[in-house]
mmCIF file of C-alpha atoms in Angstrom:
data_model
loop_
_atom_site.group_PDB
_atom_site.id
_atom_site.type_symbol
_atom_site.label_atom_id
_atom_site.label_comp_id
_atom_site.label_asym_id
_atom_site.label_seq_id
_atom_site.Cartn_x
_atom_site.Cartn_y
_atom_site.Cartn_z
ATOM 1 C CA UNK A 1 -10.558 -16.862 -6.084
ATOM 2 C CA UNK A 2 -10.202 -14.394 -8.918
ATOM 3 C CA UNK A 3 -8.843 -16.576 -11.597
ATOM 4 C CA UNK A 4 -11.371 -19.296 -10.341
ATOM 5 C CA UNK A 5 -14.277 -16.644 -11.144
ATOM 6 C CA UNK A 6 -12.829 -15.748 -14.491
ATOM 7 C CA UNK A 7 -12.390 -19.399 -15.964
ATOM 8 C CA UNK A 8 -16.082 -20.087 -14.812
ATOM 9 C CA UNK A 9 -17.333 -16.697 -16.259
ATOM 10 C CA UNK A 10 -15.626 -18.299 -19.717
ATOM 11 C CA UNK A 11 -17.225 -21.420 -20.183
ATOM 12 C CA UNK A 12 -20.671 -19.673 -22.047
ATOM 13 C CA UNK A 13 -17.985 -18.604 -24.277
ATOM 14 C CA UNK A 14 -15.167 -20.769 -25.281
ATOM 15 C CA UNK A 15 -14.526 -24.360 -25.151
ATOM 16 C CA UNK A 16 -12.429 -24.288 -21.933
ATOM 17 C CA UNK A 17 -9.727 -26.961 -20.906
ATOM 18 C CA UNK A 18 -8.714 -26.761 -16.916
ATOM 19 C CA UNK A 19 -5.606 -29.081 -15.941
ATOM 20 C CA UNK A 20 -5.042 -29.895 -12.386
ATOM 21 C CA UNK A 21 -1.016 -29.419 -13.058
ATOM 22 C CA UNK A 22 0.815 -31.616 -10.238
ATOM 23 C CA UNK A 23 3.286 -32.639 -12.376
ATOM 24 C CA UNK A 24 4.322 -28.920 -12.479
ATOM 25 C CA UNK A 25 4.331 -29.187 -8.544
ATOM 26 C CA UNK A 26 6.654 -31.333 -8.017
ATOM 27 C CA UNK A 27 9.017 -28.846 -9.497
ATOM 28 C CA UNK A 28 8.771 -27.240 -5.502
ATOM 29 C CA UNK A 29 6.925 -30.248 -3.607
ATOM 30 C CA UNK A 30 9.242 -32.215 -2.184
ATOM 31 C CA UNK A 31 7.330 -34.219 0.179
ATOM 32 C CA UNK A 32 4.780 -35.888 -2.304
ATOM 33 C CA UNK A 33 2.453 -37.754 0.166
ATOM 34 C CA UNK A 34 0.184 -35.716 -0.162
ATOM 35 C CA UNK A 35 -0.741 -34.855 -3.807
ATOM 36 C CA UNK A 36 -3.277 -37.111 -4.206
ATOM 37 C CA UNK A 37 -5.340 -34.846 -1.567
ATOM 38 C CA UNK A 38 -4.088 -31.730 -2.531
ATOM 39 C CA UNK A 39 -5.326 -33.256 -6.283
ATOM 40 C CA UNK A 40 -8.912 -33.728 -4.602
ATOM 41 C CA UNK A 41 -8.768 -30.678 -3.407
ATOM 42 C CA UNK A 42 -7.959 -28.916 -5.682
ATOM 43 C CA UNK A 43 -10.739 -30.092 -7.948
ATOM 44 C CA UNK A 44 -13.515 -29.779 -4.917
ATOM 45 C CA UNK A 45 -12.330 -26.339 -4.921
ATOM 46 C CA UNK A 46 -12.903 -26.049 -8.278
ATOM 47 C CA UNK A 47 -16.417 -27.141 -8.375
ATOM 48 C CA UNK A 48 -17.741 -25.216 -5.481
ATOM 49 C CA UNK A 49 -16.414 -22.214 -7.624
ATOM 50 C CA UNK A 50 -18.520 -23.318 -10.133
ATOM 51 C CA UNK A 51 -16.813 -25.131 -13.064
ATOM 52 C CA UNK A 52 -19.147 -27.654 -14.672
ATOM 53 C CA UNK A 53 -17.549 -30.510 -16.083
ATOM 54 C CA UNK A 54 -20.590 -30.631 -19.052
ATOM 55 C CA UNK A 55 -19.224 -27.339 -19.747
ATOM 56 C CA UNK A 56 -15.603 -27.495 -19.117
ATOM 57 C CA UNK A 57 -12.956 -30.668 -19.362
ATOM 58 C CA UNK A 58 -11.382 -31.095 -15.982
ATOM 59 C CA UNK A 59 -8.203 -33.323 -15.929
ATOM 60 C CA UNK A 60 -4.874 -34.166 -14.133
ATOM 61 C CA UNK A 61 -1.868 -33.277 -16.301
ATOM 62 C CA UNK A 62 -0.391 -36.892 -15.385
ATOM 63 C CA UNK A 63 -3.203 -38.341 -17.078
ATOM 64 C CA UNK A 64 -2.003 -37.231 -20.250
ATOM 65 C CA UNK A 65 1.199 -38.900 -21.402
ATOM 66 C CA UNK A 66 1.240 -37.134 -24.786
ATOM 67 C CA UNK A 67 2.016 -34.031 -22.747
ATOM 68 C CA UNK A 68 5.325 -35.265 -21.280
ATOM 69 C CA UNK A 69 6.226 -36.305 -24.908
ATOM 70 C CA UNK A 70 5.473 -33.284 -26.561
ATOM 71 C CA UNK A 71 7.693 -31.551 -23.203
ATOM 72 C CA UNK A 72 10.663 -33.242 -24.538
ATOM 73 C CA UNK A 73 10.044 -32.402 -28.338
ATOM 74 C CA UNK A 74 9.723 -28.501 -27.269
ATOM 75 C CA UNK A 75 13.030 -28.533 -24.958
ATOM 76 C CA UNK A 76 14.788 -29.487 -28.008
ATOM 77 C CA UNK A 77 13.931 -26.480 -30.150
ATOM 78 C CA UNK A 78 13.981 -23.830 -26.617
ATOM 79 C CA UNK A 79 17.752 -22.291 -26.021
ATOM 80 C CA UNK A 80 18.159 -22.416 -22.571
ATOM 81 C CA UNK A 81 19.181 -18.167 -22.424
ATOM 82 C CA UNK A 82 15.223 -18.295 -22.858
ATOM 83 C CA UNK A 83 14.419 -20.031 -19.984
ATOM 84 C CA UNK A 84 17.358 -18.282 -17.634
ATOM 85 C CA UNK A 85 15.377 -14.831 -18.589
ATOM 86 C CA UNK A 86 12.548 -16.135 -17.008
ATOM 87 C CA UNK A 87 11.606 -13.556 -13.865
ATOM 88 C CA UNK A 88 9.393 -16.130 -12.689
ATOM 89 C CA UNK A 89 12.507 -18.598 -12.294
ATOM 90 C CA UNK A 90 14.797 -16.192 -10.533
ATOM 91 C CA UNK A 91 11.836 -15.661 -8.019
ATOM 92 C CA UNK A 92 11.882 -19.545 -7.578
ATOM 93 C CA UNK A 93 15.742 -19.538 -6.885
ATOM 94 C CA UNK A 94 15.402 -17.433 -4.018
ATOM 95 C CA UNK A 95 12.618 -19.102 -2.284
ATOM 96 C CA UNK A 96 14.691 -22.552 -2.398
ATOM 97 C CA UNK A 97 18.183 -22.371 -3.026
ATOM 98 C CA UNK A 98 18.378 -25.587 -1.960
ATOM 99 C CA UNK A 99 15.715 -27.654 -4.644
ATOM 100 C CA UNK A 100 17.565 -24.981 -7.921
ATOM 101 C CA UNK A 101 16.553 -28.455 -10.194
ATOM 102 C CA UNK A 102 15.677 -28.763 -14.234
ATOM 103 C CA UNK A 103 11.945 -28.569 -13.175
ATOM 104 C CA UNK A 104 12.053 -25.021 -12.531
ATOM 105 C CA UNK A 105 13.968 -23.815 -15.513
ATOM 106 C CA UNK A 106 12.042 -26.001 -17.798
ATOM 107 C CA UNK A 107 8.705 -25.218 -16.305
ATOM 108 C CA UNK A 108 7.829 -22.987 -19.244
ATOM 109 C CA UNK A 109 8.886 -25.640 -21.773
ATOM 110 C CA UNK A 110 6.086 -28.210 -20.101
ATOM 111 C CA UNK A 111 3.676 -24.934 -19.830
ATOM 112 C CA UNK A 112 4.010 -24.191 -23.615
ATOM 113 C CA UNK A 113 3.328 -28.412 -23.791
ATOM 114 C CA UNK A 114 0.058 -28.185 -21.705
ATOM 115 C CA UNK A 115 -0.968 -25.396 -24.048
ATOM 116 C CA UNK A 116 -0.474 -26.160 -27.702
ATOM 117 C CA UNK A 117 -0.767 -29.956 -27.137
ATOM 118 C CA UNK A 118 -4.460 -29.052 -27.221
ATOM 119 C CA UNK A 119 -4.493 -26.144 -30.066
ATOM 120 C CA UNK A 120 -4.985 -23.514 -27.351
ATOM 121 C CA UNK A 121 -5.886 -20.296 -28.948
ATOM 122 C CA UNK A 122 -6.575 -18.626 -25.582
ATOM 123 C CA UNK A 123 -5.378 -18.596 -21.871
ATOM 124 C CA UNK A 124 -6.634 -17.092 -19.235
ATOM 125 C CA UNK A 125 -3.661 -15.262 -17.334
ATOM 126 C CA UNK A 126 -2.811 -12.460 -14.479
ATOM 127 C CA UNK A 127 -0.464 -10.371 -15.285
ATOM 128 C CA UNK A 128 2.719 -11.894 -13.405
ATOM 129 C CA UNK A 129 1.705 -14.895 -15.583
ATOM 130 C CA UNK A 130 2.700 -12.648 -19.407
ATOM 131 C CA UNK A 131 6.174 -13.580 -19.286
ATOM 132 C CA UNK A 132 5.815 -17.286 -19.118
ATOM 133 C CA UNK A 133 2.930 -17.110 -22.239
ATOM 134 C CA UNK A 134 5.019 -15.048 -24.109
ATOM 135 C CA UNK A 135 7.535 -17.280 -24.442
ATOM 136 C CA UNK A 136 5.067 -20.144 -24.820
ATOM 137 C CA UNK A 137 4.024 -18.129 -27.787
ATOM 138 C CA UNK A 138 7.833 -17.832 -29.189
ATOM 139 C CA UNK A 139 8.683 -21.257 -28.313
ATOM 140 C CA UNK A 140 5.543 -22.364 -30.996
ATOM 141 C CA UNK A 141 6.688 -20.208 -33.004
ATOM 142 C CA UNK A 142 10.477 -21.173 -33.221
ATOM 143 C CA UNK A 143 8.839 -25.296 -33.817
ATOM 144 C CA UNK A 144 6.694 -23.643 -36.415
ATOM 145 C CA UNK A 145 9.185 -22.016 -38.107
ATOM 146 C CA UNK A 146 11.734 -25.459 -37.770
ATOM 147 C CA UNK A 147 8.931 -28.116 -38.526
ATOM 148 C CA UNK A 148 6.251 -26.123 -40.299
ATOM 149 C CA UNK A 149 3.058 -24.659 -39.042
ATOM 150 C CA UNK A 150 1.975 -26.799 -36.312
ATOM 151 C CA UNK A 151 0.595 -24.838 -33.142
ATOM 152 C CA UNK A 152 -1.321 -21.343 -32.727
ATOM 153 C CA UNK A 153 0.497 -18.811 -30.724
ATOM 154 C CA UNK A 154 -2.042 -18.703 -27.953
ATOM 155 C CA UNK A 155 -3.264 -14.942 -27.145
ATOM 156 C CA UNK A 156 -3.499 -13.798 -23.241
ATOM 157 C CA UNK A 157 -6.989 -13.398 -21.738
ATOM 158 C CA UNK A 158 -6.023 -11.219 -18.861
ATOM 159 C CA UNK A 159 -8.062 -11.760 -15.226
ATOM 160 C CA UNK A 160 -9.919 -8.398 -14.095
ATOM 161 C CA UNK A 161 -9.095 -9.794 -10.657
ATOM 162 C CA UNK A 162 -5.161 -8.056 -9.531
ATOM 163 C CA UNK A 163 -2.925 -9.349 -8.145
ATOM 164 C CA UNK A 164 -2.786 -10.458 -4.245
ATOM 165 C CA UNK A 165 -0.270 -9.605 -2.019
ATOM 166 C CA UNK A 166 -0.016 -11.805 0.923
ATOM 167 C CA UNK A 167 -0.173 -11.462 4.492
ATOM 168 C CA UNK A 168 3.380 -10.806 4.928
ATOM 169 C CA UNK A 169 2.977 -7.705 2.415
ATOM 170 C CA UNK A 170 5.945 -8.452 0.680
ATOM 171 C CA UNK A 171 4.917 -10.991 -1.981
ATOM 172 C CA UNK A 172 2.583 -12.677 -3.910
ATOM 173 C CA UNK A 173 -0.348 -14.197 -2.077
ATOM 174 C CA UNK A 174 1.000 -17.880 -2.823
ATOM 175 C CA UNK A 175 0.902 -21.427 -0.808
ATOM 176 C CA UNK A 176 4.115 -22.225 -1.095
ATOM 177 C CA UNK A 177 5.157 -18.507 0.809
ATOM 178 C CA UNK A 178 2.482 -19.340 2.962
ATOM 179 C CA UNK A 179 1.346 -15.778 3.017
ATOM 180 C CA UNK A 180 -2.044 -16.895 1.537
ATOM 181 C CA UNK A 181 -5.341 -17.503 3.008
ATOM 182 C CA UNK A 182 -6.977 -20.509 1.545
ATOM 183 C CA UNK A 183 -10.785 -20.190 0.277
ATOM 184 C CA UNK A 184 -11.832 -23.409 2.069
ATOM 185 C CA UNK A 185 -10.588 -22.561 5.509
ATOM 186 C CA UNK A 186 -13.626 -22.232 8.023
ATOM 187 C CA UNK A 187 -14.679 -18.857 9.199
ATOM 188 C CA UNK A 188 -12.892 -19.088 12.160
ATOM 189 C CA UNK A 189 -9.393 -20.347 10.819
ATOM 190 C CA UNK A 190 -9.663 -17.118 8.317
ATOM 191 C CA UNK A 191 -10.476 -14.755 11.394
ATOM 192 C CA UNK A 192 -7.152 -16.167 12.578
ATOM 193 C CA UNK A 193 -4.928 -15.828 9.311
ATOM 194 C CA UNK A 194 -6.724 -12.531 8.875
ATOM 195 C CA UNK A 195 -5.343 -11.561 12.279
ATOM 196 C CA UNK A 196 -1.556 -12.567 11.451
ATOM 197 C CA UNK A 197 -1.242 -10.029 8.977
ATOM 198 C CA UNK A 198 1.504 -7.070 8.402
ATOM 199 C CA UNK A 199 -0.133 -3.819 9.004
ATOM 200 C CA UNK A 200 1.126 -0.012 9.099
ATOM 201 C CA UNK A 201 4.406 0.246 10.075
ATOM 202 C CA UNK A 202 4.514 3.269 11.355
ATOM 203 C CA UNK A 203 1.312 3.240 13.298
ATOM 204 C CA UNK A 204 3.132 1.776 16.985
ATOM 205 C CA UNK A 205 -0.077 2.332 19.096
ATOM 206 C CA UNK A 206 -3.853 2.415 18.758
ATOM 207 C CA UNK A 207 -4.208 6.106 19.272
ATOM 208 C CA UNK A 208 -1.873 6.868 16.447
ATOM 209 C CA UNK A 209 -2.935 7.996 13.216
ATOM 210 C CA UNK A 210 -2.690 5.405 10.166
ATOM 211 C CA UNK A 211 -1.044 5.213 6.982
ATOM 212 C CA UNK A 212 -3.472 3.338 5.042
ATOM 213 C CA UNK A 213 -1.453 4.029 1.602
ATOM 214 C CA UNK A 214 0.971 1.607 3.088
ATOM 215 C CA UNK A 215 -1.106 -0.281 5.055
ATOM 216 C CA UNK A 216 -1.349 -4.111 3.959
ATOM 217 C CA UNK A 217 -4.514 -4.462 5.448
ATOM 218 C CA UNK A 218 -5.945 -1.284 3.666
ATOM 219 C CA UNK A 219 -4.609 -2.645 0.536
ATOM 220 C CA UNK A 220 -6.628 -5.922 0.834
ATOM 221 C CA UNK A 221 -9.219 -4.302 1.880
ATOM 222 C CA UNK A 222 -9.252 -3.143 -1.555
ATOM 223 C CA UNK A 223 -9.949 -6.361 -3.189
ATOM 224 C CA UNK A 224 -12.385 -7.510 -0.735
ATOM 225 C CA UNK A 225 -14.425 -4.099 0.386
ATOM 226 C CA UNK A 226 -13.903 -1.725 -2.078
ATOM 227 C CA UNK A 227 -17.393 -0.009 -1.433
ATOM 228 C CA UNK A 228 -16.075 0.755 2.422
ATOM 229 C CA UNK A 229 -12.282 1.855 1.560
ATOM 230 C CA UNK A 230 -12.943 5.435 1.478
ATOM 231 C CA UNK A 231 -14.678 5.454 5.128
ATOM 232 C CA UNK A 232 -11.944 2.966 6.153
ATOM 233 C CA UNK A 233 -8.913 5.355 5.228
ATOM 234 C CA UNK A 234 -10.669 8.010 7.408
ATOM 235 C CA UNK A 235 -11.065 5.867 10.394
ATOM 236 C CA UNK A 236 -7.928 4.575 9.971
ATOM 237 C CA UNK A 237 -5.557 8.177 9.404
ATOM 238 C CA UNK A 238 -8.313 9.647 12.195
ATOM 239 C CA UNK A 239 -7.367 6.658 14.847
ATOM 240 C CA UNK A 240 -10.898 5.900 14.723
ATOM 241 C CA UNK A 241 -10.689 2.507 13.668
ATOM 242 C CA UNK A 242 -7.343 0.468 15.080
ATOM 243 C CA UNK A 243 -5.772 -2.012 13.318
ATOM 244 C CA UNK A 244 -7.298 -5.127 14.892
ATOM 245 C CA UNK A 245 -10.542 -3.711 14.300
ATOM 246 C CA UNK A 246 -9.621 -3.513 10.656
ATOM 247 C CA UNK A 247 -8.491 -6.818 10.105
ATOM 248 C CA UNK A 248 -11.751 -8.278 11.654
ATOM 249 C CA UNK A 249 -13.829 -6.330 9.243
ATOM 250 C CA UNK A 250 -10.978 -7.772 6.509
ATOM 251 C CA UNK A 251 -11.956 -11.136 8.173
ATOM 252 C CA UNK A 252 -15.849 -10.588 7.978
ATOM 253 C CA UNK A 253 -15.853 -9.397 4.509
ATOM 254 C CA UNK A 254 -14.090 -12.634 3.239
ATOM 255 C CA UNK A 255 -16.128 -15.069 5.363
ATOM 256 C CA UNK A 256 -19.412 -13.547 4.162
ATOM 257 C CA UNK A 257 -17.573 -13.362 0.004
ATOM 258 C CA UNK A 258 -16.808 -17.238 0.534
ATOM 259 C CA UNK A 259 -19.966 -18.719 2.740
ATOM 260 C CA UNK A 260 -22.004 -19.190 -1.023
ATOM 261 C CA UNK A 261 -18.713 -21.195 -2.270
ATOM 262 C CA UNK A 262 -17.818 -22.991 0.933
ATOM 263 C CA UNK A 263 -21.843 -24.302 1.065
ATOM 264 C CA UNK A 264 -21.084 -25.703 -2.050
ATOM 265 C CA UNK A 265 -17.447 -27.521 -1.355
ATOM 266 C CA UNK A 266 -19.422 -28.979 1.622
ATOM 267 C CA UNK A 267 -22.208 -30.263 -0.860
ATOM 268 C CA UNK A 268 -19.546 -31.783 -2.869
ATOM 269 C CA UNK A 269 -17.734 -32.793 -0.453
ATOM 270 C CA UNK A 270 -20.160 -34.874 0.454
ATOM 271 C CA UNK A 271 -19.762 -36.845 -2.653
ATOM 272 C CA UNK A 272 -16.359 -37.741 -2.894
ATOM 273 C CA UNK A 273 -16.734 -40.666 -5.744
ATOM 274 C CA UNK A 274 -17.984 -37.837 -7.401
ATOM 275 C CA UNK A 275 -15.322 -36.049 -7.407
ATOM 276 C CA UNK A 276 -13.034 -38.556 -7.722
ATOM 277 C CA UNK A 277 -15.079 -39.293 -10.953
ATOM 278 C CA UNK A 278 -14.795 -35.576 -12.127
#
């Protein structure tokens, strides 16, 4: 929801470009039966956020053949020891061993395409996301320097928003870890995600005092209740406040940050041609 609320918070100021990527996806989808829905969405999702397509182009990156062409133009001039050096790509190794295929190394390569395909001077990024726009920037550089000056080297616009961790605690808050909790989920299904997170694990009993400083729950509490962290890490290292308690107030915080957003995925929801023509 962070990155969401910085690209709309950018369209009174630049000329912004949002790409519904599933042709990156299939680099870890598998099963592709559903992309079409996770397409639609993905774009509802979108919308309810509060990206206007009369402010902001809104596209599918299969739409765009040019970008596929200009993919195999770039892997030409990108030495693979780039790619391998890729954290992002190790990260991907590990979670399937079993799918290691060109999609993943390469993903940068098609990444620099859906950037300087359009003359994209600026991109709005988290921090995890530096590495792969770096070397989007050398990789325009290196076809610059080969072919003459072609592409900007697109600058980073970094997201105030930090980064997640997931449920688990361990990870980035991502789908495909299923560790995340997703924005259009009703109030009840979030109660219930809320309630399968890692907590202190130290703290064995309710009457036991708390480590909120390693406390996953305390930690997302963070993003989503910042004004009540203080008061919470009392309750908590005081055995005031158990950790069920916590995660329902976790749970209530992020049902009453998403009820504006999910009003307005249920207005457009209720226009899927709409949508569809978005």
């Amino acid at each position: 929801m962070g990155a969401l609320q910085n690209w709309v918070s950018m369209q009174d100021e630049y000329d912004c470009i949002y790409c519904v990527v599933d042709v990156h996806a299939l680099t870890t989808l598998e099963d592709t039966s559903s992309l079409q829905t996770d397409i639609y969405e993905m774009v509802l999702d979108w919308l309810a956020a509060g990206l206007d397509p009369q402010k902001s182009i809104l596209f599918a990156q299969s739409h765009v053949p040019e970008v596929m062409q200009l993919h195999t133009l770039l892997s030409m001039v990108t030495p693979l020891s780039w790619l391998m050096r890729v954290p992002t790509f190790k990260e991907k190794v590990k979670i399937q061993p079993h799918n290691v295929n060109y999609g993943l190394v390469g993903y940068p390569v098609l990444m620099t395409a859906d950037i300087v395909l359009y003359k994209a001077e600026v991109v709005p990024v988290g921090e995890d996301q530096l590495p792969h726009l770096e070397l989007a920037r050398e990789i325009a550089r290196r076809f610059n320097n080969l072919f003459g000056d072609t592409f900007p080297e697109p600058e980073a616009k970094l997201t105030s928003f930090p980064i997640v961790f997931g449920l688990d605690g361990k990870e980035k808050m991502s789908k495909q870890l299923r560790n995340d909790i997703e924005i259009a989920l009703s109030p009840e299904d979030t109660i219930k995600r809320v309630m399968t997170a890692v907590t202190d694990p130290a703290r064995q009993y309710r009457t036991d005092p708390g480590h909120p400083e390693i406390c996953n729950i305390y930690r997302l509490q963070g993003y989503f209740n910042p004004s009540q962290l203080g008061d919470i890490a009392d309750r908590c290292r005081s055995a005031k406040i158990g950790c069920v308690d916590c995660k329902m107030l976790l749970a209530q915080k992020i049902n009453s940050t998403l009820e504006p957003f999910r009003e307005q995925r249920a207005a457009f929801a209720a226009k899927p041609q709409y949508v569809k023509d978005v």
